Amino acid sequence: MKYVIVGAGVAGIQAARAIREQDQTGEILMISADVHVHSRCMLHKFISGERDEAGLDFTERDFFDKYRINWKKGLRVTAVLPDKKEIRLDSGETLSYDKLLLANGADSFIPPVGQLREASNVYGLRNLSDAQAIVKEAETAKRVLVIGSGLVGLDAAYGLIERGKKLTVVEMADRILPVQLDAHAAKAYEDLFEKAGVRFVLERKASEAVCQPDGKIHKVILDNGEEIPCDLIIVAAGVRSSLACLESSGIDCQRGVTVDSCMRTSAADVYAAGDVTALSGIWPNAADQGRIAGKNMCGLTARYTDTYAIKNTINFFGLVTLCVGRIQKEEGDQVYIREDQRQYKRILVKDGRVEGILFQGNIAGAGIWQYLIKNQIDVSGIDKDIFDINYGDFYQVGDRGKYEWAV
Ligand SMILES: Cc1cc2nc3c(=O)[nH]c(=O)nc-3n(C[C@H](O)[C@H](O)[C@H](O)COP(=O)(O)OP(=O)(O)OC[C@H]3O[C@@H](n4cnc5c(N)ncnc54)[C@H](O)[C@@H]3O)c2cc1C
């Protein structure tokens, strides 16, 4: 059996592990544009100079030998031909497969604002190669503009603070990390970043940016006319699944590659996992999907059932936050808040079910909340402060992690 995996991110790596655990003799070939296995969540540590390329690797040192994987790195798949069970590479090679996994992630999206797409000093932050280019540009750049204050934008800013840059972050929403946080939790991070010298411009969009004769943009104009001078621009305005190599493949795609719960695509023996599916966009889910795809590629039946809208642990300046489920308040929600000097906790309950938690400062004991959200357990009947719910309030049914209220 010949397994081919496109992508050496967490989805591809976890799939390869799962395949080797099931199939000791099959051939595993991994192909990636990346030349280093690296955690994208750690790229800010490379930008800050805290870690080198090797320090971003999230696999064991002998991973490829141990799992007997042939890794072709620095190569791009340019076409997938399911009818022939072949893929084409940018090297001109054509390779065959018995089972194929698409784990080729996503690309930064640079919006078509002015000449952002043409300028030589504008970068997304997705790959180690982006971080390397940003570090190089930062050697001479004094003023940095970050467009977007999601996790990626703030990671970029966080990394560059260490390099002593004058940083401005522009955000369309009324707070930073608008997907993950409410206004209160966001303010805690805003204060910490501002203390470190970052200036936030909220509720504003970039509306014009013109290249100068040196090919660079030296100021960006916002929608209120304000001009932000800059020598380096990092655009963190979202990602798009990497679908270019699938254009003439006939494989069903919408925002991402369409998959069923076994991670099968519309083409026989072709699977997809991770950000390329656009199901989630976060690391733990990409890892789960990769593992599940790998098992299914070996003939087992495993299903992906994680439906959390959000599941993030955030840590800037030592302030840790966990958000799971739904964060934005909706009509009919009961909102529970507990706050003291050490922590801020917010729980959203709708129709007796916990739909989202946001814990900042102290995230201990969060496992129970993830369980309640995932299994939609009715908490309306419990006669105690909701924040004091713990595993002791349940008894376990069977031995596979199922719980019911202990009454
Ligand atoms: C800066 C940053 C910070 C993040 N922080 C967090 C965080 O704190 N928490 C969290 O949960 N998630 C975070 N994420 C998201 C997380 O990193 C992704 O969800 C995860 O990396 C997705 O894994 P993946 O394997 O699907 O794709 P990727 O990690 O993107 O890997 C894709 C692989 O495919 C390869 N590839 C792409 N196209 C081709 C092609 N045509 N041919 C060959 N190879 C190709 C690439 O080289 C790469 O090896 C962050 C992402 C970024 C960029």
JSON list of C-alpha atoms in Angstrom, two decimals, residues 315-407:
[
{"chain": "A", "resi": 315, "resn": "ASN", "atom": "CA", "xyz": [-1.10, 33.35, 26.59]},
{"chain": "A", "resi": 316, "resn": "PHE", "atom": "CA", "xyz": [0.45, 36.78, 26.20]},
{"chain": "A", "resi": 317, "resn": "PHE", "atom": "CA", "xyz": [2.65, 38.32, 28.90]},
{"chain": "A", "resi": 318, "resn": "GLY", "atom": "CA", "xyz": [1.87, 35.33, 31.15]},
{"chain": "A", "resi": 319, "resn": "LEU", "atom": "CA", "xyz": [-1.86, 36.06, 31.23]},
{"chain": "A", "resi": 320, "resn": "VAL", "atom": "CA", "xyz": [-3.58, 32.86, 30.18]},
{"chain": "A", "resi": 321, "resn": "THR", "atom": "CA", "xyz": [-7.09, 32.57, 28.76]},
{"chain": "A", "resi": 322, "resn": "LEU", "atom": "CA", "xyz": [-9.13, 29.58, 27.72]},
{"chain": "A", "resi": 323, "resn": "CYS", "atom": "CA", "xyz": [-12.17, 29.98, 25.51]},
{"chain": "A", "resi": 324, "resn": "VAL", "atom": "CA", "xyz": [-14.33, 27.08, 24.40]},
{"chain": "A", "resi": 325, "resn": "GLY", "atom": "CA", "xyz": [-17.59, 26.94, 22.50]},
{"chain": "A", "resi": 326, "resn": "ARG", "atom": "CA", "xyz": [-19.55, 30.08, 21.74]},
{"chain": "A", "resi": 327, "resn": "ILE", "atom": "CA", "xyz": [-18.23, 33.39, 23.03]},
{"chain": "A", "resi": 328, "resn": "GLN", "atom": "CA", "xyz": [-20.52, 36.00, 21.51]},
{"chain": "A", "resi": 329, "resn": "LYS", "atom": "CA", "xyz": [-23.64, 36.60, 23.55]},
{"chain": "A", "resi": 330, "resn": "GLU", "atom": "CA", "xyz": [-26.99, 35.83, 21.93]},
{"chain": "A", "resi": 331, "resn": "GLU", "atom": "CA", "xyz": [-30.53, 36.69, 22.90]},
{"chain": "A", "resi": 332, "resn": "GLY", "atom": "CA", "xyz": [-31.87, 34.33, 25.56]},
{"chain": "A", "resi": 333, "resn": "ASP", "atom": "CA", "xyz": [-28.43, 33.57, 27.02]},
{"chain": "A", "resi": 334, "resn": "GLN", "atom": "CA", "xyz": [-27.90, 33.49, 30.75]},
{"chain": "A", "resi": 335, "resn": "VAL", "atom": "CA", "xyz": [-24.49, 35.01, 31.41]},
{"chain": "A", "resi": 336, "resn": "TYR", "atom": "CA", "xyz": [-22.66, 34.02, 34.59]},
{"chain": "A", "resi": 337, "resn": "ILE", "atom": "CA", "xyz": [-19.62, 36.05, 35.60]},
{"chain": "A", "resi": 338, "resn": "ARG", "atom": "CA", "xyz": [-17.18, 35.52, 38.44]},
{"chain": "A", "resi": 339, "resn": "GLU", "atom": "CA", "xyz": [-14.37, 37.99, 38.83]},
{"chain": "A", "resi": 340, "resn": "ASP", "atom": "CA", "xyz": [-11.70, 38.74, 41.39]},
{"chain": "A", "resi": 341, "resn": "GLN", "atom": "CA", "xyz": [-8.15, 40.02, 41.26]},
{"chain": "A", "resi": 342, "resn": "ARG", "atom": "CA", "xyz": [-6.77, 36.73, 39.97]},
{"chain": "A", "resi": 343, "resn": "GLN", "atom": "CA", "xyz": [-9.38, 35.66, 37.48]},
{"chain": "A", "resi": 344, "resn": "TYR", "atom": "CA", "xyz": [-12.28, 36.47, 35.20]},
{"chain": "A", "resi": 345, "resn": "LYS", "atom": "CA", "xyz": [-14.71, 33.69, 34.35]},
{"chain": "A", "resi": 346, "resn": "ARG", "atom": "CA", "xyz": [-17.71, 33.92, 32.09]},
{"chain": "A", "resi": 347, "resn": "ILE", "atom": "CA", "xyz": [-20.12, 31.13, 31.24]},
{"chain": "A", "resi": 348, "resn": "LEU", "atom": "CA", "xyz": [-22.88, 31.31, 28.63]},
{"chain": "A", "resi": 349, "resn": "VAL", "atom": "CA", "xyz": [-25.89, 29.08, 29.24]},
{"chain": "A", "resi": 350, "resn": "LYS", "atom": "CA", "xyz": [-28.83, 28.71, 26.88]},
{"chain": "A", "resi": 351, "resn": "ASP", "atom": "CA", "xyz": [-31.89, 26.58, 27.56]},
{"chain": "A", "resi": 352, "resn": "GLY", "atom": "CA", "xyz": [-30.09, 24.92, 30.46]},
{"chain": "A", "resi": 353, "resn": "ARG", "atom": "CA", "xyz": [-27.02, 23.97, 28.37]},
{"chain": "A", "resi": 354, "resn": "VAL", "atom": "CA", "xyz": [-23.55, 25.45, 28.73]},
{"chain": "A", "resi": 355, "resn": "GLU", "atom": "CA", "xyz": [-22.64, 26.78, 25.29]},
{"chain": "A", "resi": 356, "resn": "GLY", "atom": "CA", "xyz": [-19.43, 28.64, 25.97]},
{"chain": "A", "resi": 357, "resn": "ILE", "atom": "CA", "xyz": [-16.82, 29.42, 28.59]},
{"chain": "A", "resi": 358, "resn": "LEU", "atom": "CA", "xyz": [-14.20, 32.14, 28.81]},
{"chain": "A", "resi": 359, "resn": "PHE", "atom": "CA", "xyz": [-11.74, 31.73, 31.68]},
{"chain": "A", "resi": 360, "resn": "GLN", "atom": "CA", "xyz": [-8.93, 34.24, 32.12]},
{"chain": "A", "resi": 361, "resn": "GLY", "atom": "CA", "xyz": [-6.19, 34.15, 34.74]},
{"chain": "A", "resi": 362, "resn": "ASN", "atom": "CA", "xyz": [-7.10, 30.75, 36.12]},
{"chain": "A", "resi": 363, "resn": "ILE", "atom": "CA", "xyz": [-8.02, 27.97, 33.73]},
{"chain": "A", "resi": 364, "resn": "ALA", "atom": "CA", "xyz": [-7.75, 25.08, 36.16]},
{"chain": "A", "resi": 365, "resn": "GLY", "atom": "CA", "xyz": [-10.53, 22.51, 36.09]},
{"chain": "A", "resi": 366, "resn": "ALA", "atom": "CA", "xyz": [-11.69, 23.42, 32.59]},
{"chain": "A", "resi": 367, "resn": "GLY", "atom": "CA", "xyz": [-12.06, 19.78, 31.49]},
{"chain": "A", "resi": 368, "resn": "ILE", "atom": "CA", "xyz": [-15.48, 19.47, 33.04]},
{"chain": "A", "resi": 369, "resn": "TRP", "atom": "CA", "xyz": [-16.73, 22.49, 31.11]},
{"chain": "A", "resi": 370, "resn": "GLN", "atom": "CA", "xyz": [-15.53, 21.10, 27.81]},
{"chain": "A", "resi": 371, "resn": "TYR", "atom": "CA", "xyz": [-17.39, 17.92, 28.63]},
{"chain": "A", "resi": 372, "resn": "LEU", "atom": "CA", "xyz": [-20.59, 19.80, 29.50]},
{"chain": "A", "resi": 373, "resn": "ILE", "atom": "CA", "xyz": [-20.43, 21.82, 26.29]},
{"chain": "A", "resi": 374, "resn": "LYS", "atom": "CA", "xyz": [-19.60, 18.92, 24.01]},
{"chain": "A", "resi": 375, "resn": "ASN", "atom": "CA", "xyz": [-22.28, 16.64, 25.44]},
{"chain": "A", "resi": 376, "resn": "GLN", "atom": "CA", "xyz": [-24.89, 19.39, 25.87]},
{"chain": "A", "resi": 377, "resn": "ILE", "atom": "CA", "xyz": [-25.65, 18.32, 29.43]},
{"chain": "A", "resi": 378, "resn": "ASP", "atom": "CA", "xyz": [-28.57, 20.05, 31.11]},
{"chain": "A", "resi": 379, "resn": "VAL", "atom": "CA", "xyz": [-27.24, 21.98, 34.12]},
{"chain": "A", "resi": 380, "resn": "SER", "atom": "CA", "xyz": [-30.49, 23.72, 34.99]},
{"chain": "A", "resi": 381, "resn": "GLY", "atom": "CA", "xyz": [-31.38, 21.22, 37.72]},
{"chain": "A", "resi": 382, "resn": "ILE", "atom": "CA", "xyz": [-28.20, 21.45, 39.75]},
{"chain": "A", "resi": 383, "resn": "ASP", "atom": "CA", "xyz": [-28.63, 23.12, 43.09]},
{"chain": "A", "resi": 384, "resn": "LYS", "atom": "CA", "xyz": [-25.30, 24.93, 43.53]},
{"chain": "A", "resi": 385, "resn": "ASP", "atom": "CA", "xyz": [-23.35, 27.90, 42.18]},
{"chain": "A", "resi": 386, "resn": "ILE", "atom": "CA", "xyz": [-22.60, 27.10, 38.55]},
{"chain": "A", "resi": 387, "resn": "PHE", "atom": "CA", "xyz": [-18.92, 27.98, 39.02]},
{"chain": "A", "resi": 388, "resn": "ASP", "atom": "CA", "xyz": [-18.58, 25.29, 41.65]},
{"chain": "A", "resi": 389, "resn": "ILE", "atom": "CA", "xyz": [-19.63, 22.43, 39.36]},
{"chain": "A", "resi": 390, "resn": "ASN", "atom": "CA", "xyz": [-16.94, 19.74, 39.27]},
{"chain": "A", "resi": 391, "resn": "TYR", "atom": "CA", "xyz": [-16.50, 16.10, 38.36]},
{"chain": "A", "resi": 392, "resn": "GLY", "atom": "CA", "xyz": [-17.70, 15.13, 41.86]},
{"chain": "A", "resi": 393, "resn": "ASP", "atom": "CA", "xyz": [-21.18, 16.19, 40.76]},
{"chain": "A", "resi": 394, "resn": "PHE", "atom": "CA", "xyz": [-21.29, 13.34, 38.29]},
{"chain": "A", "resi": 395, "resn": "TYR", "atom": "CA", "xyz": [-20.99, 9.65, 38.35]},
{"chain": "A", "resi": 396, "resn": "GLN", "atom": "CA", "xyz": [-19.38, 7.82, 35.51]},
{"chain": "A", "resi": 397, "resn": "VAL", "atom": "CA", "xyz": [-21.49, 5.58, 33.32]},
{"chain": "A", "resi": 398, "resn": "GLY", "atom": "CA", "xyz": [-19.46, 2.69, 31.89]},
{"chain": "A", "resi": 399, "resn": "ASP", "atom": "CA", "xyz": [-15.75, 3.23, 31.48]},
{"chain": "A", "resi": 400, "resn": "ARG", "atom": "CA", "xyz": [-15.50, 5.44, 28.39]},
{"chain": "A", "resi": 401, "resn": "GLY", "atom": "CA", "xyz": [-15.80, 8.92, 29.86]},
{"chain": "A", "resi": 402, "resn": "LYS", "atom": "CA", "xyz": [-19.60, 9.23, 30.02]},
{"chain": "A", "resi": 403, "resn": "TYR", "atom": "CA", "xyz": [-21.04, 11.06, 33.02]},
{"chain": "A", "resi": 404, "resn": "GLU", "atom": "CA", "xyz": [-24.44, 11.66, 34.56]},
{"chain": "A", "resi": 405, "resn": "TRP", "atom": "CA", "xyz": [-25.47, 13.90, 37.43]},
{"chain": "A", "resi": 406, "resn": "ALA", "atom": "CA", "xyz": [-24.93, 12.36, 40.86]},
{"chain": "A", "resi": 407, "resn": "VAL", "atom": "CA", "xyz": [-28.17, 13.09, 42.72]}
]
